[in-house]
PDB file of C-alpha atoms in Angstrom:
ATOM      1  CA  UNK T   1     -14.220 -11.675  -2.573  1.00 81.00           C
ATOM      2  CA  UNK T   2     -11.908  -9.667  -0.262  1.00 90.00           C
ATOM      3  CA  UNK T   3     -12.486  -6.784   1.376  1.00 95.00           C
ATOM      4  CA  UNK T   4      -9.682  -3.840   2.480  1.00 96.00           C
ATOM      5  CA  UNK T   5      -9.885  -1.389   4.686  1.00 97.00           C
ATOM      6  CA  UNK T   6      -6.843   1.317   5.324  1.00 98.00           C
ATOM      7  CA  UNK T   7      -6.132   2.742   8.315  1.00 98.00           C
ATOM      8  CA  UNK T   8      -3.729   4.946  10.271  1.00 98.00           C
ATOM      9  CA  UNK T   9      -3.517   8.062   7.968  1.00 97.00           C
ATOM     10  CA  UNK T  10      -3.219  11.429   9.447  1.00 97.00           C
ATOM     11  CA  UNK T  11      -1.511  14.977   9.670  1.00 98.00           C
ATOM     12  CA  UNK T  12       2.515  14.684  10.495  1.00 98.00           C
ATOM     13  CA  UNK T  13       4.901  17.676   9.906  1.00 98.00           C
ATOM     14  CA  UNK T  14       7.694  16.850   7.496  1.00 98.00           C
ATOM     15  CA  UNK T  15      10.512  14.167   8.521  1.00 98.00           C
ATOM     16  CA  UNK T  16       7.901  12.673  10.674  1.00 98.00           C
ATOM     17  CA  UNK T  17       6.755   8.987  10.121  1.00 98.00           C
ATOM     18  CA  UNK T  18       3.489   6.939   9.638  1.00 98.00           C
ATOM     19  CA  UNK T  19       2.442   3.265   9.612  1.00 98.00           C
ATOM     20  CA  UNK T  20      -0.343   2.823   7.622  1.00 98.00           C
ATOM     21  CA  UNK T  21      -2.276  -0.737   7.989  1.00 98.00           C
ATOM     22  CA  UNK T  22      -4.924  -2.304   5.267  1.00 98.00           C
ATOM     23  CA  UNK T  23      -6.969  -5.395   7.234  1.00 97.00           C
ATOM     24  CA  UNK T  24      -8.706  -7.611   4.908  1.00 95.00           C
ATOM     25  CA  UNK T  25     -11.306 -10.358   5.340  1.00 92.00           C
ATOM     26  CA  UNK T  26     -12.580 -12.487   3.139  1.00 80.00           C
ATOM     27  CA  UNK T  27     -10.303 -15.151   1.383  1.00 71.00           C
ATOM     28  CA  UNK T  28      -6.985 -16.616   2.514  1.00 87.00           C
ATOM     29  CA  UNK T  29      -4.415 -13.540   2.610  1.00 90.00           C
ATOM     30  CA  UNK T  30      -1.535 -15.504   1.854  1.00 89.00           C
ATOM     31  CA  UNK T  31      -2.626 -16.108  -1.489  1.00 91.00           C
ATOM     32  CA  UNK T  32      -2.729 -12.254  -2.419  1.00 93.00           C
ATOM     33  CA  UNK T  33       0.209 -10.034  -3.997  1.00 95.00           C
ATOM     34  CA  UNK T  34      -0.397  -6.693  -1.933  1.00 97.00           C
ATOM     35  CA  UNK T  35       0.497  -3.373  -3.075  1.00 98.00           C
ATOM     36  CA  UNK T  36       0.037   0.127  -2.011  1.00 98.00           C
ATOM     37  CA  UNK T  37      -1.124   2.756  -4.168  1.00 98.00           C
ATOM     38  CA  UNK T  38      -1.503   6.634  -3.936  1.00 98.00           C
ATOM     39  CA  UNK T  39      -3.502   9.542  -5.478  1.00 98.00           C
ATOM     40  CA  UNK T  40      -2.496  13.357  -4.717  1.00 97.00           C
ATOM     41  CA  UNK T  41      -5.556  16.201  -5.507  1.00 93.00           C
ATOM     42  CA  UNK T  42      -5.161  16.648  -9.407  1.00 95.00           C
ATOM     43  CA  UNK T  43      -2.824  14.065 -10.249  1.00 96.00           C
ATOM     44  CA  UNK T  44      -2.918  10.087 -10.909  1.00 96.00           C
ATOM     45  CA  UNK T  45      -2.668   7.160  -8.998  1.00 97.00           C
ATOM     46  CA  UNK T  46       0.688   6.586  -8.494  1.00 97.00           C
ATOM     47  CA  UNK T  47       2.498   3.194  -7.364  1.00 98.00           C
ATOM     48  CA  UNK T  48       3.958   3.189  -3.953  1.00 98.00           C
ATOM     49  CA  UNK T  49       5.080  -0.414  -3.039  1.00 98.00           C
ATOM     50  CA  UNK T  50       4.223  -3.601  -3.442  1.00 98.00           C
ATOM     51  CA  UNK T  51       5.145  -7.134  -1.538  1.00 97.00           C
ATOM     52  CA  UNK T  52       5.231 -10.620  -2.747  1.00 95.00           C
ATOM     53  CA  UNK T  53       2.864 -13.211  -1.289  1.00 91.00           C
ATOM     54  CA  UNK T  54       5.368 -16.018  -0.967  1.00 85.00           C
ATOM     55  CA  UNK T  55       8.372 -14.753   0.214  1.00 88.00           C
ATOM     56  CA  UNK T  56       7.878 -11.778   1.247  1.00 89.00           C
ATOM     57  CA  UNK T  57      10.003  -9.611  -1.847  1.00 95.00           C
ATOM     58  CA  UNK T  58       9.155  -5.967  -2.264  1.00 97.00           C
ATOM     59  CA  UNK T  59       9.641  -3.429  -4.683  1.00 98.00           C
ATOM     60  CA  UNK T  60       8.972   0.148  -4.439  1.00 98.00           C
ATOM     61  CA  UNK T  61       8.484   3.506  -6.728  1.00 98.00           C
ATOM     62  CA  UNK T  62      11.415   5.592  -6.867  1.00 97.00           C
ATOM     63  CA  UNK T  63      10.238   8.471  -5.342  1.00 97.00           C
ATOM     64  CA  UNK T  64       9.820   6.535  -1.717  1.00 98.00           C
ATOM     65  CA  UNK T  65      13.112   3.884  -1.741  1.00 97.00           C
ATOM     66  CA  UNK T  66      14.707   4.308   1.223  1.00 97.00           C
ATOM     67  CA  UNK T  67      11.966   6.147   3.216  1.00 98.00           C
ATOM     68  CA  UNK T  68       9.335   3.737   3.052  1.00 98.00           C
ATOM     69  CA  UNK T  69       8.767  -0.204   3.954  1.00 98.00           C
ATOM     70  CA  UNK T  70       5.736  -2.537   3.091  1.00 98.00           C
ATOM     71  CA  UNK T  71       5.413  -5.474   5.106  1.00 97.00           C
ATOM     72  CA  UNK T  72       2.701  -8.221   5.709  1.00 95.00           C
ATOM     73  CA  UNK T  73       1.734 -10.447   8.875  1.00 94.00           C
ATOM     74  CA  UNK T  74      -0.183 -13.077   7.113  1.00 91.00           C
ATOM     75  CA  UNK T  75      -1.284 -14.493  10.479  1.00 92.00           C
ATOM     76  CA  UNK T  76      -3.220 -11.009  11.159  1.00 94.00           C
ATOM     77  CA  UNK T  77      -4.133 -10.637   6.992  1.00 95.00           C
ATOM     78  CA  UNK T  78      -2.834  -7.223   7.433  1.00 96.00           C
ATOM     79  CA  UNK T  79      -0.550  -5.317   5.322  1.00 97.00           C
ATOM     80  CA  UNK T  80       1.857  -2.446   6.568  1.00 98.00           C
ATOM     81  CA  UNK T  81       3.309   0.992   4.874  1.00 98.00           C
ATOM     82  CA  UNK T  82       5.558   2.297   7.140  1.00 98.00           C
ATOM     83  CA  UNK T  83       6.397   5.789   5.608  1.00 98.00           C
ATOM     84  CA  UNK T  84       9.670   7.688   7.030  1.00 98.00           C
ATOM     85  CA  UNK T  85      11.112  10.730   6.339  1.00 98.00           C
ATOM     86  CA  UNK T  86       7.385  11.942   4.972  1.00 98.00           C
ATOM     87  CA  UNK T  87       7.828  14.811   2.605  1.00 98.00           C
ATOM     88  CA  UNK T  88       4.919  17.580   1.907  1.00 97.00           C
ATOM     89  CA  UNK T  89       4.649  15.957  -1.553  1.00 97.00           C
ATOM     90  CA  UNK T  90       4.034  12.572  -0.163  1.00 98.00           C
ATOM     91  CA  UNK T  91       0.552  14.191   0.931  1.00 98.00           C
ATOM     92  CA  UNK T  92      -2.269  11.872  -0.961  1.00 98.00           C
ATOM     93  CA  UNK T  93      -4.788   9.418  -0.517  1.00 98.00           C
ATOM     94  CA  UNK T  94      -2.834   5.953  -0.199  1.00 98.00           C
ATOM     95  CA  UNK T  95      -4.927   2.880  -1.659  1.00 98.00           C
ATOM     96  CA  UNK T  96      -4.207  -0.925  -0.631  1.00 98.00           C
ATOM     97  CA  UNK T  97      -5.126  -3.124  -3.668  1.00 98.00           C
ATOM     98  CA  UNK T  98      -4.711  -7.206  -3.669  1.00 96.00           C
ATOM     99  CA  UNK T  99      -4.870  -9.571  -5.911  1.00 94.00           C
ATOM    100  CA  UNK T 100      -4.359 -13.810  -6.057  1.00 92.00           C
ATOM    101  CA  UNK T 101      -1.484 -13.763  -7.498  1.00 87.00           C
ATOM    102  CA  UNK T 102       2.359 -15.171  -7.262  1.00 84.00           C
ATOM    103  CA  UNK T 103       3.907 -12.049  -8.207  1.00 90.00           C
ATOM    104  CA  UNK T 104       4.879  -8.897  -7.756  1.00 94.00           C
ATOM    105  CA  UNK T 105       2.487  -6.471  -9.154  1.00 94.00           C
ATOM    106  CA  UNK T 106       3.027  -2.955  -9.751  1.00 96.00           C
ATOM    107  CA  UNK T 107       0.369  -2.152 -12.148  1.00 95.00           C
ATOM    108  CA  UNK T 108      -2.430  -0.499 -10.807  1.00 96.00           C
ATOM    109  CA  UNK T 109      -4.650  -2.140 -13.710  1.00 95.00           C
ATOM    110  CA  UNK T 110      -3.997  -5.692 -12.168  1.00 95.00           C
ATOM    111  CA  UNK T 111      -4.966  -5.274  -9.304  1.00 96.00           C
ATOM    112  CA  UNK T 112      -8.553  -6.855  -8.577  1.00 95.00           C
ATOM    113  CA  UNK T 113      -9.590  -5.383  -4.984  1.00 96.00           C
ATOM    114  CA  UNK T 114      -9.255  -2.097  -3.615  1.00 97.00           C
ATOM    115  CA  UNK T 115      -9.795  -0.201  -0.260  1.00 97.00           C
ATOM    116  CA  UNK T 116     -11.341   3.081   0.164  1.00 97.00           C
ATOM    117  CA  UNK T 117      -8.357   4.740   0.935  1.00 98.00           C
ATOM    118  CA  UNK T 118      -6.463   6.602   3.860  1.00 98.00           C
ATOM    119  CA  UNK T 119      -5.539  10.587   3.558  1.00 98.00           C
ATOM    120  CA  UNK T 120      -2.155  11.279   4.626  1.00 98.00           C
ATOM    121  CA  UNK T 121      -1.166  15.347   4.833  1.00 98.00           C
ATOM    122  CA  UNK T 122       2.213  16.153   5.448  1.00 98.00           C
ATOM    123  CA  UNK T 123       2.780  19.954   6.038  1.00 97.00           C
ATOM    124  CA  UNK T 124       6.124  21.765   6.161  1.00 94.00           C
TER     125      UNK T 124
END
């Protein structure tokens, strides 16, 4: 079992940045693809980002290449967003999921742990 838990969300004006953080506890980190997920009012979960647990790889949606960066410290079994250049329509609830896998996972459906989530507002 693993448990997440996002932090760092908040109300920035547009161009401004973030860093969002997911901790998790439970089983070894490093053996977890990562990936961060997000969910504006009305809409569907949408895929942000998602990082490789081996050597680090990332891939991203294409509405936030180039503005944001996922990273992991497997030493503190934390996983990073760090959102630039924040647009109002970035403004959702941003999920980090895991799972033990080798991959890189973009699917939301593979994904077998979830946080609670982290609101993020941007106004203009």
């Amino acid at each position: 079992q693993v448990q997440l838990a996002e932090s760092g969300g908040g109300l920035v004006q547009a161009g401004g940045s973030l860093r969002l953080s997911c901790a998790t506890s439970g089983r070894t980190f490093s053996d977890f693809a990562m990936g961060w997920f997000r969910q504006a009012p009305g809409k569907e979960r949408e895929f942000v980002a998602a990082i490789r647990r081996s050597d680090g790889a990332t891939t991203y949606g294409d509405s936030v290449t180039g503005r944001f960066t996922i990273s992991r410290d497997n030493a503190k079994k934390t996983v990073y967003l760090q959102m630039n250049s924040l647009k109002p329509e970035d403004t959702a609830v941003y999920y980090c999921a895991a799972k033990r896998n080798v991959g890189l996972i973009t699917s939301e459906s593979r994904y077998d742990y979830w946080g609670q989530g982290t609101q993020v507002t941007v106004s203009s």
